[in-house]
Amino acid sequence: MTFVRPHIQRMEGYTYGEQPSDRTIIKLNTNENPYPPSPSIKQFLDGLDLATLRLYPDPTASTLRSLISEHYGLNPDQVVITNGADEGIRLVMTTFLEQSDVVAVTEPGYTLYEVVAKIHNARIHRTVLSTDWQLPANSARDWDEHKVKVGVIVNPHAPTGRYFDENEIRKLAEGHKGILLLDEAYIDFVDPAVAFDSTQLLAEFPNVLILRTFSKGYSLAGLRLGYLMGAIELLDPILFKTRDSYNVDAIAQGLAQCAFRDKPHHRQNVERVRNERTRLTNAARQLGYRVPDSETNFILLEHPSHQSVADTVKCLRDHKILVRYFNTPTLQHCLRVTIGTAEQNNIFLKTLSKVSVI
Ligand SMILES: *Cc1c(COP(=O)(O)O)cnc(C)c1O
């Protein structure tokens, strides 16, 4: 006898990247930003009047919504602030999925999507990327044939780092009848020379939702702050019905405003990550790994002859370096390595050259 709903009993939970308590470990496993957040955050915290904590926060985070919507030329009602982008994922599924509705994800992809879809008793449709991590050309038609209600594209893509161009995204928005959820957790790291402005798509496509986070580009993973952008018709039920009444706390709202306003700091932060990304990519290629061009704050190192890298991961761990490893048929030959500080990256490269077997 169990009280647990059968489909919850059947499913497996999300596997987190390791968060060790040992601070001497070099953590290149969960795509945190190695550089500190805006100094205006410290000022905010130093000046925080504890009396503000006595009161409930602004229920819809209206100041932050206005700040973000103004920046992108949207209506404030086209922005919903969430407790991390992960809450945004859950809210989309809670709001739009009936039992047995179909969610499309890429294989490989961000595995939380499958977990949240299963919580909602939805079905999963997998769009398998090619060996060089491209989307199949007929993806939109394929989604439609499988009656996809919510199709998810992480762009730039995790865990490959690949950036799908505007045409590919347009084809998906246009070519299928369901919602296209663009998870842009890593958008801040895209090289401005290749970036397209996805928020422009919102005026054109009422079925597109964009999800972003302060965790990666703003160095605020501990804060838990994300946001959804899209048509009012899609966001209204989230803002006023499915969201928890006070889903984002007062301190998080204040700190996110500080971070979002400090454009120079943000620009400098992501630029440093991009420079290190270039250096790390070249060095890993020199060691013999295949490394797809990344527009994120991590790179994917693929063993050139597709041998498992499980042992390399273990050796790195013995040297107190954590990287992410997915023991699945598509990724068992890959290391996903977060871009660290120059110093961390140097230690990683030196250790990798000693322990890798290519
Ligand atoms: C990190 C990440 C998120 C979650 O962001 P949070 O705001 O920390 O919840 C969502 N999607 C992808 C693809 C991510 O990598």
Coordinates of C-alpha atoms and ligand atoms in Angstrom, one line a residue:
M1 CA 0.0 0.0 0.0
T2 CA 1.4 3.4 -1.0
F3 CA -0.1 6.8 -1.0
V4 CA 2.1 7.9 -3.9
R5 CA 0.5 8.4 -7.3
P6 CA 1.4 5.5 -9.6
H7 CA 3.2 7.6 -12.3
I8 CA 5.2 9.3 -9.6
Q9 CA 6.2 6.0 -8.2
R10 CA 7.3 4.7 -11.6
M11 CA 9.5 7.7 -12.4
E12 CA 13.1 8.6 -11.5
G13 CA 14.1 11.9 -10.1
Y14 CA 16.7 14.4 -11.5
T15 CA 20.3 13.6 -11.0
Y16 CA 22.1 16.7 -9.8
G17 CA 25.7 17.5 -10.6
E18 CA 27.8 17.0 -7.5
Q19 CA 28.0 19.9 -5.0
P20 CA 31.0 19.0 -2.8
S21 CA 31.6 20.7 0.5
D22 CA 35.4 20.6 0.0
R23 CA 36.2 24.1 -1.3
T24 CA 39.6 23.1 -2.7
I25 CA 37.9 21.0 -5.4
I26 CA 38.0 22.6 -8.8
K27 CA 34.3 22.5 -9.8
L28 CA 33.9 22.4 -13.6
N29 CA 30.7 20.2 -13.4
T30 CA 27.6 22.4 -13.1
N31 CA 28.1 25.4 -15.4
E32 CA 28.3 27.9 -12.6
N33 CA 30.1 31.2 -13.5
P34 CA 33.6 31.4 -12.1
Y35 CA 33.6 35.2 -11.7
P36 CA 31.8 37.1 -9.0
P37 CA 28.4 38.8 -9.6
S38 CA 28.0 42.6 -9.8
P39 CA 29.5 44.5 -6.8
S40 CA 26.2 46.4 -6.6
I41 CA 24.8 43.2 -5.0
K42 CA 27.0 43.5 -2.0
Q43 CA 26.0 47.1 -1.6
F44 CA 22.3 46.1 -1.7
L45 CA 22.8 43.4 0.9
D46 CA 24.9 45.7 3.1
G47 CA 22.1 48.3 3.0
L48 CA 19.3 45.9 3.4
D49 CA 16.7 47.1 5.9
L50 CA 15.6 44.0 7.8
A51 CA 12.1 45.5 8.2
T52 CA 11.5 44.7 4.5
L53 CA 11.6 41.0 5.4
R54 CA 8.7 41.4 7.7
L55 CA 6.4 42.1 4.7
Y56 CA 5.5 39.8 1.8
P57 CA 7.4 40.6 -1.4
D58 CA 5.8 42.2 -4.5
P59 CA 3.7 39.2 -5.6
T60 CA 4.5 39.6 -9.3
A61 CA 7.9 41.2 -9.0
S62 CA 6.6 44.2 -11.0
T63 CA 9.7 46.4 -10.8
L64 CA 11.9 43.6 -12.1
R65 CA 9.4 42.7 -14.8
S66 CA 9.3 46.3 -16.0
L67 CA 13.0 46.5 -16.0
I68 CA 13.3 43.4 -18.2
S69 CA 10.4 44.2 -20.4
E70 CA 11.6 47.7 -21.1
H71 CA 15.0 46.4 -22.1
Y72 CA 13.5 44.1 -24.7
G73 CA 10.7 46.4 -25.8
L74 CA 8.0 44.2 -24.5
N75 CA 4.9 44.8 -22.4
P76 CA 5.5 44.0 -18.7
D77 CA 2.8 41.4 -18.9
Q78 CA 5.0 39.5 -21.4
V79 CA 7.5 38.7 -18.6
V80 CA 7.0 36.4 -15.7
I81 CA 9.7 36.1 -13.0
T82 CA 10.3 32.6 -11.6
N83 CA 12.2 31.0 -8.8
G84 CA 15.1 29.9 -11.1
A85 CA 14.5 29.0 -14.7
D86 CA 13.7 25.5 -13.4
E87 CA 10.5 26.8 -11.9
G88 CA 9.7 28.3 -15.3
I89 CA 10.0 24.8 -16.8
R90 CA 7.6 23.4 -14.3
L91 CA 5.1 26.3 -14.7
V92 CA 5.0 25.8 -18.5
M93 CA 4.3 22.1 -18.1
T94 CA 1.7 22.6 -15.3
T95 CA -0.1 25.2 -17.4
F96 CA -0.1 23.6 -20.8
L97 CA 0.0 19.9 -20.4
E98 CA -2.8 17.4 -20.0
Q99 CA -2.0 13.9 -19.0
S100 CA -0.5 12.1 -22.1
D101 CA 0.2 15.3 -24.0
V102 CA 3.5 15.1 -25.8
V103 CA 6.7 17.0 -24.9
A104 CA 9.5 17.1 -27.4
V105 CA 13.1 17.2 -26.2
T106 CA 16.4 16.7 -27.9
E107 CA 18.6 13.7 -27.3
P108 CA 21.0 14.5 -25.8
G109 CA 19.5 17.4 -23.9
Y110 CA 18.8 19.0 -20.5
T111 CA 17.4 16.0 -18.6
L112 CA 15.3 18.0 -16.2
Y113 CA 12.7 18.3 -19.0
E114 CA 12.0 14.6 -19.0
V115 CA 11.7 14.5 -15.2
V116 CA 9.2 17.4 -15.1
A117 CA 7.2 16.0 -18.0
K118 CA 7.0 12.7 -16.1
I119 CA 5.7 14.4 -13.0
H120 CA 2.9 15.7 -15.2
N121 CA 2.3 12.2 -16.6
A122 CA 3.1 13.6 -20.1
R123 CA 4.7 11.6 -22.9
I124 CA 8.2 12.3 -24.2
H125 CA 9.1 12.5 -27.9
R126 CA 12.9 12.5 -28.5
T127 CA 14.4 14.4 -31.4
V128 CA 17.8 12.8 -31.9
L129 CA 20.6 15.1 -32.9
S130 CA 23.0 14.0 -35.6
T131 CA 26.5 12.8 -34.8
D132 CA 27.7 16.4 -35.1
W133 CA 24.8 17.6 -32.9
Q134 CA 22.6 19.2 -35.6
L135 CA 18.9 19.2 -35.5
P136 CA 17.3 17.0 -38.1
A137 CA 16.0 19.1 -41.0
N138 CA 12.4 17.8 -40.8
S139 CA 12.1 18.4 -37.0
A140 CA 9.0 20.7 -37.3
R141 CA 7.1 18.2 -39.4
D142 CA 8.2 15.4 -37.1
W143 CA 6.9 17.3 -34.1
D144 CA 3.6 17.9 -35.8
E145 CA 3.2 14.3 -36.8
H146 CA 3.7 13.3 -33.1
K147 CA 1.2 16.0 -32.0
V148 CA 3.8 17.7 -29.8
K149 CA 2.2 20.2 -27.4
V150 CA 5.4 21.6 -26.0
G151 CA 8.6 21.4 -28.0
V152 CA 11.7 22.3 -26.1
I153 CA 14.9 23.6 -27.7
V154 CA 17.8 24.6 -25.5
N155 CA 19.7 27.3 -27.4
P156 CA 22.6 27.5 -27.2
H157 CA 22.3 23.8 -26.6
A158 CA 23.2 21.9 -23.5
P159 CA 25.2 19.7 -23.3
T160 CA 26.8 20.3 -26.7
G161 CA 27.3 24.1 -26.6
R162 CA 25.9 24.3 -30.2
Y163 CA 24.0 27.5 -31.2
F164 CA 21.0 26.9 -33.6
D165 CA 20.6 29.7 -36.0
E166 CA 17.6 31.9 -36.5
N167 CA 16.4 30.0 -39.5
E168 CA 16.3 26.7 -37.6
I169 CA 14.4 28.3 -34.8
R170 CA 11.9 30.0 -37.1
K171 CA 11.2 26.7 -38.9
L172 CA 10.2 25.2 -35.5
A173 CA 8.1 28.1 -34.4
E174 CA 6.3 28.2 -37.7
G175 CA 6.1 24.6 -38.6
H176 CA 4.4 23.0 -35.7
K177 CA 1.1 23.8 -34.0
G178 CA 2.3 23.5 -30.4
I179 CA 4.3 25.7 -28.1
L180 CA 8.0 26.2 -28.8
L181 CA 9.9 26.7 -25.6
L182 CA 13.3 28.2 -26.2
D183 CA 15.5 27.6 -23.1
E184 CA 18.1 30.3 -23.4
A185 CA 19.9 29.6 -20.1
Y186 CA 23.2 30.2 -21.8
I187 CA 22.2 33.1 -24.1
D188 CA 24.5 35.6 -22.4
F189 CA 27.6 33.7 -23.6
V190 CA 26.8 33.8 -27.3
D191 CA 29.4 35.7 -29.3
P192 CA 27.7 39.0 -30.4
A193 CA 29.1 38.4 -33.9
V194 CA 26.8 35.4 -34.4
A195 CA 23.9 36.2 -32.0
F196 CA 20.4 36.8 -33.3
D197 CA 17.7 38.5 -31.1
S198 CA 15.2 35.8 -30.3
T199 CA 12.9 38.3 -28.5
Q200 CA 12.0 39.7 -31.9
L201 CA 10.3 36.4 -32.6
L202 CA 7.8 37.0 -29.9
A203 CA 5.9 39.7 -31.9
E204 CA 5.7 37.3 -34.8
F205 CA 4.9 34.0 -33.1
P206 CA 2.3 33.7 -30.4
N207 CA 3.4 30.1 -29.7
V208 CA 7.0 31.0 -28.7
L209 CA 8.1 31.2 -25.0
I210 CA 11.7 32.2 -24.1
L211 CA 13.2 31.1 -20.8
R212 CA 16.2 32.7 -19.2
T213 CA 18.1 32.7 -16.0
F214 CA 20.4 34.8 -13.8
S215 CA 22.3 31.6 -12.8
K216 CA 24.9 31.5 -15.5
G217 CA 25.5 34.8 -17.2
Y218 CA 25.0 36.9 -14.0
S219 CA 26.9 34.5 -11.6
L220 CA 23.8 34.1 -9.4
A221 CA 23.0 30.4 -9.4
G222 CA 22.6 30.5 -5.6
L223 CA 19.9 33.2 -5.9
R224 CA 17.4 31.1 -7.9
L225 CA 16.0 33.6 -10.4
G226 CA 14.7 33.1 -13.9
Y227 CA 12.1 34.5 -16.2
L228 CA 9.8 33.6 -19.0
M229 CA 9.0 35.9 -22.0
G230 CA 6.2 35.4 -24.5
A231 CA 2.7 36.4 -25.6
I232 CA 0.3 37.6 -22.9
E233 CA -2.1 34.9 -23.8
L234 CA 0.5 32.3 -22.8
L235 CA 1.8 34.1 -19.8
D236 CA -1.4 35.4 -18.2
P237 CA -2.5 32.0 -16.8
I238 CA 1.0 31.5 -15.4
L239 CA 1.2 34.9 -13.8
F240 CA -2.3 34.8 -12.3
K241 CA -3.2 31.1 -11.9
T242 CA -0.5 28.4 -11.8
R243 CA 2.4 30.4 -10.2
D244 CA 2.8 30.3 -6.4
S245 CA 1.5 33.6 -5.0
Y246 CA 4.9 34.7 -3.7
N247 CA 7.3 32.6 -5.9
V248 CA 10.2 35.0 -5.8
D249 CA 11.4 36.4 -2.5
A250 CA 12.1 40.1 -1.8
I251 CA 15.9 39.8 -1.6
A252 CA 16.1 37.9 -4.9
Q253 CA 13.9 40.6 -6.6
G254 CA 16.2 43.3 -5.3
L255 CA 19.4 41.6 -6.2
A256 CA 18.3 40.7 -9.7
Q257 CA 17.5 44.3 -10.3
C258 CA 21.0 45.3 -9.2
A259 CA 22.5 42.6 -11.5
F260 CA 20.4 43.5 -14.5
R261 CA 21.1 47.2 -14.2
D262 CA 24.9 46.7 -14.1
K263 CA 25.4 46.2 -17.8
P264 CA 29.2 47.0 -17.9
H265 CA 29.9 44.3 -15.3
H266 CA 27.7 41.8 -17.1
R267 CA 29.4 42.5 -20.4
Q268 CA 32.9 42.2 -18.9
N269 CA 31.9 39.0 -17.1
V270 CA 30.6 37.1 -20.2
E271 CA 33.5 38.4 -22.3
R272 CA 36.0 36.9 -19.9
V273 CA 34.2 33.6 -20.1
R274 CA 34.2 33.7 -23.9
N275 CA 37.9 34.4 -24.0
E276 CA 38.7 31.5 -21.8
R277 CA 36.3 29.3 -23.8
T278 CA 38.3 30.0 -26.9
R279 CA 41.6 29.2 -25.2
L280 CA 40.2 26.0 -23.6
T281 CA 38.6 24.8 -26.8
N282 CA 41.9 25.2 -28.7
A283 CA 43.9 23.5 -26.0
A284 CA 41.5 20.5 -25.8
R285 CA 41.6 20.1 -29.6
Q286 CA 45.4 20.1 -29.4
L287 CA 45.1 17.2 -26.9
G288 CA 43.2 15.3 -29.6
Y289 CA 39.6 15.8 -28.4
R290 CA 36.9 16.7 -30.8
V291 CA 35.3 19.9 -29.4
P292 CA 32.3 21.4 -31.1
D293 CA 32.3 25.2 -31.2
S294 CA 30.5 26.3 -28.1
E295 CA 28.4 29.4 -27.5
T296 CA 27.9 28.6 -23.8
N297 CA 30.0 28.6 -20.7
F298 CA 31.0 25.0 -21.1
I299 CA 32.6 22.9 -23.8
L300 CA 32.0 19.3 -24.7
L301 CA 35.1 17.2 -25.1
E302 CA 34.5 14.1 -27.3
H303 CA 36.9 11.2 -27.4
P304 CA 37.9 11.0 -31.2
S305 CA 37.3 7.3 -31.4
H306 CA 34.2 7.3 -29.2
Q307 CA 35.8 5.4 -26.3
S308 CA 34.2 5.8 -22.9
V309 CA 35.8 8.6 -20.9
A310 CA 34.6 7.2 -17.5
D311 CA 38.1 6.4 -16.4
T312 CA 39.4 9.9 -17.3
V313 CA 36.5 11.4 -15.2
K314 CA 37.7 9.2 -12.3
C315 CA 41.3 10.3 -12.7
L316 CA 40.3 13.9 -12.8
R317 CA 38.3 13.4 -9.7
D318 CA 41.3 11.8 -7.9
H319 CA 43.1 15.1 -8.8
K320 CA 40.2 17.0 -7.2
I321 CA 38.7 18.2 -10.5
L322 CA 35.0 17.7 -11.2
V323 CA 33.6 17.6 -14.7
R324 CA 30.2 16.4 -15.8
Y325 CA 29.9 12.9 -17.2
F326 CA 26.7 11.4 -18.6
N327 CA 26.8 7.6 -18.8
T328 CA 24.4 7.3 -21.7
P329 CA 25.0 5.7 -25.2
T330 CA 25.1 9.2 -26.9
L331 CA 27.4 10.8 -24.3
Q332 CA 29.6 8.1 -22.7
H333 CA 32.6 9.3 -24.8
C334 CA 32.1 13.0 -23.7
L335 CA 33.3 15.2 -20.9
R336 CA 31.2 18.3 -20.3
V337 CA 33.6 20.9 -18.9
T338 CA 32.5 24.3 -17.4
I339 CA 34.7 27.2 -18.3
G340 CA 36.5 28.1 -15.1
T341 CA 38.9 30.9 -14.2
A342 CA 42.2 31.0 -16.2
E343 CA 44.0 29.4 -13.2
Q344 CA 41.4 26.6 -12.9
N345 CA 41.5 26.0 -16.6
N346 CA 45.2 25.7 -16.6
I347 CA 45.2 23.1 -13.8
F348 CA 42.5 21.2 -15.6
L349 CA 44.4 21.2 -18.9
K350 CA 47.6 20.1 -17.3
T351 CA 45.9 17.3 -15.4
L352 CA 43.9 16.2 -18.5
S353 CA 47.0 16.0 -20.6
K354 CA 48.4 13.6 -18.0
V355 CA 45.4 11.4 -17.6
S356 CA 43.7 11.2 -20.9
V357 CA 44.1 8.2 -23.2
I358 CA 44.0 9.3 -26.8
Ligands
LIG1 C1 21.1 25.9 -15.7 C2 20.0 25.6 -16.6 C3 18.6 25.9 -16.3 C4 18.2 26.3 -14.9 O1 18.5 27.5 -14.5 P1 18.1 27.9 -13.0 O2 17.7 29.3 -13.2 O3 19.4 27.8 -12.2 O4 17.0 27.1 -12.5 C5 17.7 25.7 -17.2 N1 17.9 25.2 -18.4 C6 19.2 24.8 -18.8 C7 19.4 24.3 -20.1 C8 20.2 25.0 -17.9 O5 21.4 24.6 -18.2

